[in-house]
mmCIF file of C-alpha atoms and ligand atoms in Angstrom:
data_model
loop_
_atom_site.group_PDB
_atom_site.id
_atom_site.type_symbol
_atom_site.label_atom_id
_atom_site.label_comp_id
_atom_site.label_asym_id
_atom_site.label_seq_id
_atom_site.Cartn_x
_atom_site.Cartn_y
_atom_site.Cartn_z
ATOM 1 C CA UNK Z 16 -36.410 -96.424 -33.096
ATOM 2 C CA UNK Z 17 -37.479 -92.995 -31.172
ATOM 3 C CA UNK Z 18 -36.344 -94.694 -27.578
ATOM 4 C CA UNK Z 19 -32.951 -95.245 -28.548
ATOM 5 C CA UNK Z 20 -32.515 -91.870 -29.480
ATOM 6 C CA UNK Z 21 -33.504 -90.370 -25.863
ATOM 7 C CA UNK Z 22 -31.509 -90.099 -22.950
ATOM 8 C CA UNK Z 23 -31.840 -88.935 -19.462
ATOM 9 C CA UNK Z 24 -31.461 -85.252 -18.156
ATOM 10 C CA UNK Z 25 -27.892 -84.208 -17.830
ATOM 11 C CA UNK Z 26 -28.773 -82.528 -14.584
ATOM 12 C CA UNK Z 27 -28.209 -85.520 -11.828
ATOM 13 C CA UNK Z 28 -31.129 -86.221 -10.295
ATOM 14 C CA UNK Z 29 -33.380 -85.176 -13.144
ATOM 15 C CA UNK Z 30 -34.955 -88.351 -14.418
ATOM 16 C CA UNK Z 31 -36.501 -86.601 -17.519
ATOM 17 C CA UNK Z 32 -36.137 -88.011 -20.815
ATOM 18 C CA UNK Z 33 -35.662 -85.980 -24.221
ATOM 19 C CA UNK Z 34 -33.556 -86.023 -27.278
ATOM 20 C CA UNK Z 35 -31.613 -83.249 -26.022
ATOM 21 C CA UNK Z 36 -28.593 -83.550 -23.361
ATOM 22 C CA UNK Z 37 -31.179 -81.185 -21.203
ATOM 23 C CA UNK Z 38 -34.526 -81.425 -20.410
ATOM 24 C CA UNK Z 39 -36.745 -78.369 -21.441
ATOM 25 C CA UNK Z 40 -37.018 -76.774 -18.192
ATOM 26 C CA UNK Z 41 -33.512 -77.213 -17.252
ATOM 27 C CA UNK Z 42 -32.256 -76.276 -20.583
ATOM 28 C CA UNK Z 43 -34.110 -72.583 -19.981
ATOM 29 C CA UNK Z 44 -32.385 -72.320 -16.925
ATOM 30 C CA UNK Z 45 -28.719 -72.947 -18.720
ATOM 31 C CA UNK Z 46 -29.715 -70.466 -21.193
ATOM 32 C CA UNK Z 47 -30.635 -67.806 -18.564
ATOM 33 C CA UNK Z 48 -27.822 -69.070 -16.508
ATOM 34 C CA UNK Z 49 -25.094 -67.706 -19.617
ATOM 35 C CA UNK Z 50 -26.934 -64.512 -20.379
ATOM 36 C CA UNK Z 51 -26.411 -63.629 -16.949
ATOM 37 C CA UNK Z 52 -22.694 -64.673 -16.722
ATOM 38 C CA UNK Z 53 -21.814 -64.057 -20.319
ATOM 39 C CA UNK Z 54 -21.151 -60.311 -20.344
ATOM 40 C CA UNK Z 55 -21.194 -59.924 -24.333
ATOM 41 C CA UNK Z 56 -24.848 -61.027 -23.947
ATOM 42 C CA UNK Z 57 -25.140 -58.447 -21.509
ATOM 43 C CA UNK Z 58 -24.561 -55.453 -23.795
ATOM 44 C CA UNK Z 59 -27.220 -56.279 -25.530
ATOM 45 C CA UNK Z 60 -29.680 -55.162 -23.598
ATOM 46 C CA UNK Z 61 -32.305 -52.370 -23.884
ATOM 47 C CA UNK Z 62 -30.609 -50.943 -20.878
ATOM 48 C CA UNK Z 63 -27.077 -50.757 -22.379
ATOM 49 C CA UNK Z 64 -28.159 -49.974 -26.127
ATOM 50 C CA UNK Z 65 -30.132 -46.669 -24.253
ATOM 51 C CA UNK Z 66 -26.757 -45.959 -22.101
ATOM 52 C CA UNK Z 67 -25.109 -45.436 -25.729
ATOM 53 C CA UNK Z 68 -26.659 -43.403 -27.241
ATOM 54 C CA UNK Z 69 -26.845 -41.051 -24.344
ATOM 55 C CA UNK Z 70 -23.052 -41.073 -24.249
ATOM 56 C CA UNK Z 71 -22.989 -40.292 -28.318
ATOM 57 C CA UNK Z 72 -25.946 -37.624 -27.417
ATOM 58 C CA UNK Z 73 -23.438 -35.992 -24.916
ATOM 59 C CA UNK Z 74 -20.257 -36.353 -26.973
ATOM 60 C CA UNK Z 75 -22.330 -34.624 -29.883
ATOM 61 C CA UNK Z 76 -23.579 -32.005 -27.490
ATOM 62 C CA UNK Z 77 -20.361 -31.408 -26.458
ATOM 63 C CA UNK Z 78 -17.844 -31.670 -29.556
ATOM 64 C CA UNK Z 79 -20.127 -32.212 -32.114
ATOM 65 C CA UNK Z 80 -19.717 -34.931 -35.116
ATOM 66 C CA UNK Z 81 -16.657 -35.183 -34.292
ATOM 67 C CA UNK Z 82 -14.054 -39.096 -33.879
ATOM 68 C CA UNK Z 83 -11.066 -38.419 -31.682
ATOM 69 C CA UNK Z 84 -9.461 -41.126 -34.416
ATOM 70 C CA UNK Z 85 -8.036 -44.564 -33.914
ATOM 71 C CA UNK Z 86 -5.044 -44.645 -35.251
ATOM 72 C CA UNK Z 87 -5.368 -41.575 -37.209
ATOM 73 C CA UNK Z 88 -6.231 -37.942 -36.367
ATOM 74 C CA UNK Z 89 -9.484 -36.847 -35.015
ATOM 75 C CA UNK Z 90 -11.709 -36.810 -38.066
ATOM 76 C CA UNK Z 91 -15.374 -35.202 -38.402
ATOM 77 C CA UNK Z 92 -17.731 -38.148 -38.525
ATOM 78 C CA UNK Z 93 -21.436 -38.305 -38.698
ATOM 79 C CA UNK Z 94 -21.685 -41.867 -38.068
ATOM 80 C CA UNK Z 95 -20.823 -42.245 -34.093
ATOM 81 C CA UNK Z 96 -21.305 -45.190 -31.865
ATOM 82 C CA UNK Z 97 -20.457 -45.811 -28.058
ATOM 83 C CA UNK Z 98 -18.168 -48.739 -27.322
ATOM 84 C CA UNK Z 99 -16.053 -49.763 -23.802
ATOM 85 C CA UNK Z 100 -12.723 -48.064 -23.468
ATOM 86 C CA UNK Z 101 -11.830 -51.384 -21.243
ATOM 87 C CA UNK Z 102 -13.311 -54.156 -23.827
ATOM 88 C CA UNK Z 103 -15.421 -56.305 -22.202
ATOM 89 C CA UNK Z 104 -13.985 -59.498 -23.894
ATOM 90 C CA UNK Z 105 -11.018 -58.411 -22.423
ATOM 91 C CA UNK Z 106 -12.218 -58.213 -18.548
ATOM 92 C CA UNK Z 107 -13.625 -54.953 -18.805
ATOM 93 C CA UNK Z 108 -17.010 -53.961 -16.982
ATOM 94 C CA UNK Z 109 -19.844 -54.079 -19.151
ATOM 95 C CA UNK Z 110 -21.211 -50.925 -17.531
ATOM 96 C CA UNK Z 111 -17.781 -49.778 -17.225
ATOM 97 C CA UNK Z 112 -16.936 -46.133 -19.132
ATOM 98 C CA UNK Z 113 -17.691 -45.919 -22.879
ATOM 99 C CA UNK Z 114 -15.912 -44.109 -25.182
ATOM 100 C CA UNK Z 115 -17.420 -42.347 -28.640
ATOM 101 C CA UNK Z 116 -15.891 -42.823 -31.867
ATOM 102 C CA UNK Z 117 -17.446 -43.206 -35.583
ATOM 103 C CA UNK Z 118 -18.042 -47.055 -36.983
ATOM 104 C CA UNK Z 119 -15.263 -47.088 -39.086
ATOM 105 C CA UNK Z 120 -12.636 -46.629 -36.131
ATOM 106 C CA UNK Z 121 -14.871 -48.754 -33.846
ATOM 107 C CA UNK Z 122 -14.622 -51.971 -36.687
ATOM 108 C CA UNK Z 123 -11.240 -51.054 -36.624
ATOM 109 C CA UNK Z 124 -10.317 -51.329 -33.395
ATOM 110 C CA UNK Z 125 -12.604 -54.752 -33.271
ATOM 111 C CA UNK Z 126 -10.352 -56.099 -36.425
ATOM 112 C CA UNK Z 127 -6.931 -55.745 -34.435
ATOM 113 C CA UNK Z 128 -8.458 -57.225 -31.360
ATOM 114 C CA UNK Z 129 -9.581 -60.147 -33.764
ATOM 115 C CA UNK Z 130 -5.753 -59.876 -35.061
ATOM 116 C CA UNK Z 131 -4.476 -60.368 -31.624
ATOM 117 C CA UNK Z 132 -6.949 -62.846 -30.745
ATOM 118 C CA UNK Z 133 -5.478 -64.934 -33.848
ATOM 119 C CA UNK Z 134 -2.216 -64.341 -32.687
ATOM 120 C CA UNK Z 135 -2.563 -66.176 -29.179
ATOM 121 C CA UNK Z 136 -4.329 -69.283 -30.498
HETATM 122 ZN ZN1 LIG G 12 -33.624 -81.867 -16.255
HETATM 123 ZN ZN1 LIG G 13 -13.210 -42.305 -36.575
#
């Protein structure tokens, strides 16, 4: 029975029928709607990914392979990334200012937010 299984648009005033809780057109537009208001979706752009590696392109020009350390002394590391000094999951801008250190001290910096995260719930 295909007809039972459909059900009207959950946008009201949309009279389109689908299996979904959205019609195709209107689902598209919740999808762009949360990549625009999502900001972890945001740092995913080309944009952002290019405004990375021009801050670890500086930091190397400047200090070399070098981690100022998270919780441990600066270290030489070959392996930098760019992440937000104000995490964005946090409030913090996603163009806001970025800070270089190497993956290891970026995961762990991710794993105690993770921690804390645990810790509220
Ligand atoms: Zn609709
Ligand atoms: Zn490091």
């Amino acid at each position: 029975m295909p007809r039972a299984s459909k059900r009207v648009c959950a946008v009201s005033g949309c009279p389109a029928m689908q299996a979904d809780r959205l019609c195709p057109p209107h689902r598209a537009e919740r999808e762009r709607h949360q990549r625009q208001t999502t900001p972890t979706k945001r740092t995913r752009t080309w944009g952002e990914q290019k405004r990375r590696k021009a801050a670890v392109d500086r930091h190397r020009a400047t200090v070399g392979n070098w981690c100022p350390g998270y919780q441990r002394p600066a270290h030489p590391a070959a392996d930098l990334t760019a992440d937000h000094i104000d995490e964005i999951s946090l409030g913090g801008a996603p163009d806001g200012e970025l800070q270089v250190c190497c993956r290891s001290c970026n995961s762990a910096k991710a794993g105690r937010r993770q921690a804390s995260d645990l810790r509220k719930s």
